Short mmCIF file of C-alpha atoms in Angstrom, two decimals:
data_model
loop_
_atom_site.label_atom_id
_atom_site.label_comp_id
_atom_site.label_asym_id
_atom_site.label_seq_id
_atom_site.Cartn_x
_atom_site.Cartn_y
_atom_site.Cartn_z
CA MET A 1 60.32 54.79 -37.62
CA GLN A 2 57.19 56.65 -38.54
CA VAL A 3 56.12 53.88 -40.92
CA ARG A 4 56.58 51.23 -38.24
CA THR A 5 54.72 53.35 -35.74
CA THR A 6 51.87 53.85 -38.20
CA GLY A 7 51.75 50.09 -38.90
CA GLU A 8 51.72 49.32 -35.20
CA GLN A 9 48.92 51.80 -34.71
CA ARG A 10 46.94 50.15 -37.49
CA ARG A 11 47.46 46.71 -36.00
CA THR A 12 46.50 48.02 -32.58
CA THR A 13 43.38 49.61 -34.06
CA GLU A 14 42.45 46.32 -35.77
CA VAL A 15 42.91 44.36 -32.53
CA GLN A 16 40.78 46.84 -30.64
CA THR A 17 38.11 46.64 -33.35
CA ARG A 18 37.98 42.83 -33.15
CA THR A 19 37.87 42.96 -29.35
CA ALA A 20 34.98 45.42 -29.49
CA GLU A 21 33.13 43.24 -31.99
CA ALA A 22 33.49 40.04 -29.97
CA PRO A 23 30.94 40.96 -27.25
CA LEU A 24 28.49 41.95 -29.98
CA ARG A 25 28.62 38.43 -31.38
CA THR A 26 28.39 36.60 -28.02
CA ALA A 27 25.77 38.81 -26.34
CA PRO A 28 22.78 37.47 -28.34
CA SER A 29 23.82 33.88 -27.56
CA ASP A 30 24.00 34.62 -23.81
CA ASP A 31 20.66 36.39 -23.99
CA ARG A 32 19.03 33.44 -25.75
CA SER A 33 20.46 31.11 -23.12
CA LYS A 34 18.87 33.15 -20.34
CA ARG A 35 15.50 33.26 -22.11
CA ALA A 36 15.55 29.50 -22.78
CA ARG A 37 16.57 28.52 -19.28
CA HIS A 38 13.02 27.97 -17.99
CA LEU A 39 11.17 27.04 -21.19
CA ALA A 40 8.72 24.17 -21.39
CA PRO A 41 10.39 21.08 -22.91
CA ARG A 42 10.32 20.83 -26.69
CA GLY A 43 11.78 18.40 -29.19
CA ARG A 44 12.94 15.84 -26.62
CA SER A 45 11.57 12.96 -24.58
CA GLN A 46 10.40 13.70 -21.05
CA HIS A 47 10.06 11.89 -17.72
CA THR A 48 7.82 13.32 -14.98
CA PHE A 49 6.65 12.47 -11.48
CA PHE A 50 3.50 14.19 -10.23
CA ALA A 51 1.30 14.45 -7.14
CA ILE A 52 -2.16 16.04 -6.79
CA LEU A 53 -4.09 16.66 -3.58
CA SER A 54 -7.86 17.25 -3.60
CA THR A 55 -10.97 17.00 -1.43
CA ILE A 56 -13.50 14.24 -2.07
CA TYR A 57 -17.19 13.97 -1.17
CA LEU A 58 -18.87 10.56 -1.26
CA ARG A 59 -22.64 10.20 -0.94
CA GLU A 60 -23.31 6.66 0.27
CA SER A 61 -26.70 6.32 1.94
CA SER A 62 -30.31 6.66 0.90
CA SER A 63 -30.81 9.17 3.73
CA GLY A 64 -28.43 11.52 1.95
CA SER A 65 -25.54 11.56 4.42
CA LEU A 66 -22.36 12.94 2.94
CA ASN A 67 -18.86 11.70 3.67
CA GLU A 68 -15.90 14.01 3.21
CA GLY A 69 -12.20 13.28 3.00
CA LEU A 70 -8.96 13.74 1.13
CA GLU A 71 -7.72 12.21 -2.08
CA ILE A 72 -4.19 11.94 -3.37
CA THR A 73 -3.24 11.12 -6.94
CA ALA A 74 0.36 10.36 -7.90
CA GLY A 75 2.10 8.82 -10.85
CA TYR A 76 4.81 8.70 -13.48
CA ASN A 77 4.67 9.70 -17.17
CA TRP A 78 7.05 9.25 -20.07
CA THR A 79 6.42 11.11 -23.32
CA SER A 80 8.38 10.93 -26.57
CA ARG A 81 9.71 13.82 -28.64
CA ARG A 82 6.42 13.85 -30.53
CA GLY A 83 4.44 14.36 -27.32
CA VAL A 84 2.84 10.91 -26.90
CA GLY A 85 3.69 8.33 -24.28
CA VAL A 86 2.64 6.07 -21.43
CA GLY A 87 2.55 6.13 -17.65
CA VAL A 88 1.11 4.71 -14.45
CA VAL A 89 -1.20 6.42 -11.96
CA TYR A 90 -2.40 5.68 -8.42
CA SER A 91 -5.21 7.41 -6.57
CA GLY A 92 -6.31 6.87 -2.99
CA ALA A 93 -9.37 8.39 -1.30
CA PHE A 94 -9.67 8.40 2.49
CA ILE A 95 -13.09 9.33 3.84
CA SER A 96 -14.76 9.27 7.27
CA ALA A 97 -18.05 10.28 8.90
CA GLN A 98 -19.98 9.67 12.13
CA ARG A 99 -23.08 7.49 12.07
CA GLY A 100 -25.00 6.20 15.11
CA GLY A 101 -22.16 7.08 17.46
CA PHE A 102 -19.61 5.09 15.44
CA GLU A 103 -17.07 6.24 12.93
CA ARG A 104 -17.72 5.03 9.40
CA THR A 105 -14.72 5.03 7.07
CA SER A 106 -14.40 4.48 3.34
CA ARG A 107 -11.26 3.97 1.30
CA ILE A 108 -10.96 3.77 -2.46
CA HIS A 109 -7.71 2.60 -4.06
CA TYR A 110 -7.12 2.64 -7.81
CA ILE A 111 -4.05 1.89 -9.94
CA ALA A 112 -3.79 1.82 -13.72
CA PRO A 113 -1.50 2.21 -16.73
CA GLU A 114 -2.37 5.12 -18.99
CA PHE A 115 -1.76 6.66 -22.41
CA VAL A 116 -0.51 10.25 -22.33
CA ALA A 117 -0.37 13.15 -24.80
CA ARG A 118 1.14 16.60 -24.21
CA GLN A 119 1.31 19.88 -26.12
CA ARG A 120 3.62 22.85 -25.63
CA VAL A 121 2.07 26.32 -25.89
CA GLY A 122 4.33 29.36 -25.63
CA ARG A 123 7.44 29.45 -23.47
CA ARG A 124 6.08 28.14 -20.17
CA TRP A 125 2.76 26.34 -20.73
CA LEU A 126 2.10 22.62 -21.19
CA PHE A 127 -1.23 20.88 -21.74
CA ARG A 128 -1.59 17.18 -21.02
CA GLU A 129 -4.30 14.53 -21.56
CA SER A 130 -4.37 10.97 -20.23
CA ALA A 131 -6.70 7.95 -20.16
CA GLY A 132 -6.45 4.37 -18.94
CA ILE A 133 -8.08 1.21 -17.59
CA GLY A 134 -7.04 -0.33 -14.29
CA TYR A 135 -8.10 -2.02 -11.07
CA GLY A 136 -9.73 -0.48 -8.00
CA ARG A 137 -10.88 -1.55 -4.55
CA TYR A 138 -13.60 -0.09 -2.33
CA ILE A 139 -13.15 -0.72 1.42
CA ARG A 140 -15.69 0.22 4.13
CA SER A 141 -15.50 -0.06 7.91
CA TYR A 142 -18.12 0.48 10.62
CA ALA A 143 -18.27 -0.52 14.31
CA GLY A 144 -15.39 -2.98 13.99
CA LEU A 145 -16.65 -4.60 10.76
CA THR A 146 -14.72 -4.28 7.49
CA GLY A 147 -15.75 -5.23 3.98
CA SER A 148 -14.24 -4.69 0.54
CA ARG A 149 -15.05 -5.18 -3.13
CA GLY A 150 -12.77 -4.91 -6.16
CA GLY A 151 -13.41 -4.24 -9.82
CA VAL A 152 -12.32 -2.68 -13.09
CA GLY A 153 -11.88 1.07 -13.30
CA ILE A 154 -11.66 3.65 -16.10
CA HIS A 155 -10.15 7.13 -15.84
CA GLU A 156 -9.35 10.21 -17.91
CA SER A 157 -7.86 13.61 -17.11
CA VAL A 158 -6.86 16.95 -18.63
CA SER A 159 -4.29 19.28 -17.08
CA ALA A 160 -2.66 22.65 -17.67
CA GLU A 161 0.84 23.26 -16.30
CA PHE A 162 2.94 26.38 -15.83
CA MET A 163 6.70 25.82 -15.79
CA LEU A 164 8.30 27.44 -12.76
CA THR A 165 11.75 26.10 -13.72
CA ARG A 166 13.05 23.55 -16.22
CA PHE A 167 12.52 20.84 -13.59
CA LEU A 168 9.38 21.98 -11.74
CA GLY A 169 5.86 22.75 -12.95
CA LEU A 170 2.68 23.86 -11.21
CA GLY A 171 -0.55 22.43 -12.62
CA VAL A 172 -4.33 22.18 -12.36
CA THR A 173 -6.09 18.93 -13.29
CA VAL A 174 -9.70 18.01 -14.07
CA GLY A 175 -10.50 14.32 -14.35
CA GLY A 176 -13.07 11.59 -14.00
CA GLN A 177 -12.89 8.03 -12.67
CA TRP A 178 -15.44 5.24 -12.78
CA LEU A 179 -14.89 2.20 -10.56
CA ILE A 180 -17.24 -0.67 -11.48
CA VAL A 181 -17.83 -2.15 -8.03
CA ASP A 182 -20.69 -2.88 -5.63
CA SER A 183 -20.90 -1.58 -2.04
CA PRO A 184 -19.55 -3.98 0.64
CA ASP A 185 -21.92 -4.77 3.54
CA VAL A 186 -20.69 -3.66 6.99
CA ASP A 187 -24.14 -3.57 8.67
CA ASP A 188 -24.34 0.21 8.96
CA GLY A 189 -27.68 0.59 7.19
CA ALA A 190 -26.13 2.40 4.23
CA GLU A 191 -25.70 -0.48 1.76
CA LEU A 192 -26.73 0.18 -1.84
CA ASN A 193 -26.75 -1.89 -5.00
CA LEU A 194 -24.19 0.16 -6.84
CA ALA A 195 -23.46 0.02 -10.55
CA GLY A 196 -20.17 1.67 -9.67
CA ILE A 197 -18.57 4.75 -8.15
CA PHE A 198 -18.05 7.72 -10.44
CA ARG A 199 -15.79 10.52 -9.27
CA VAL A 200 -15.10 13.92 -10.80
CA GLN A 201 -11.74 15.27 -9.66
CA LEU A 202 -10.48 18.84 -9.55
CA GLY A 203 -7.15 19.54 -7.93
CA GLY A 204 -3.79 21.23 -8.11
CA GLY A 205 -0.31 19.89 -7.69
CA ILE A 206 3.31 19.83 -8.82
CA ARG A 207 5.30 17.94 -11.44
CA PHE A 208 9.00 17.10 -11.39
CA TYR A 209 10.70 16.91 -14.80
CA PHE A 210 13.96 15.16 -15.64
#
């Protein structure tokens, strides 16, 4: 009876030892899972939607009047596991000012495909560069008259993004856009012979990852 009791005690001790060791083996895995939960994507393809809101100033007339408005940029990007890919971007600028008792409005629409590259730095940071060639249209209205001109556009941008979660990032973007278009005539005394409209953009926005 003593031998059996001793054997049972040994088996019980071994079971307790294995049970005590089990959490030691699983704890690091759980800890790694928690740390990796909000990491920037790495080693896999990526789809993102993004939107950026910024303020735009457009100097149109020889007298130096300045129009002010809002600009929204939105688009879609796909990048491969190696961090290169393609996308499409749209930007729209909506500007207004008073001149001679009438409201003068300007709208600039631009859409283009683009090449994209991204780099992962640390656990939560992503850097992204893009460039493309597309089509834009410049529309002006004054005192009931509307005119528009279209032309080729070129754009580039650089952004830094901080991952809030695996599916949401907060970013800052600096970019430039050149729309090769002349100014439409709406008889407001502000017509110029333009070689194009060049815009420097600085804005912040969000990206959705999936």
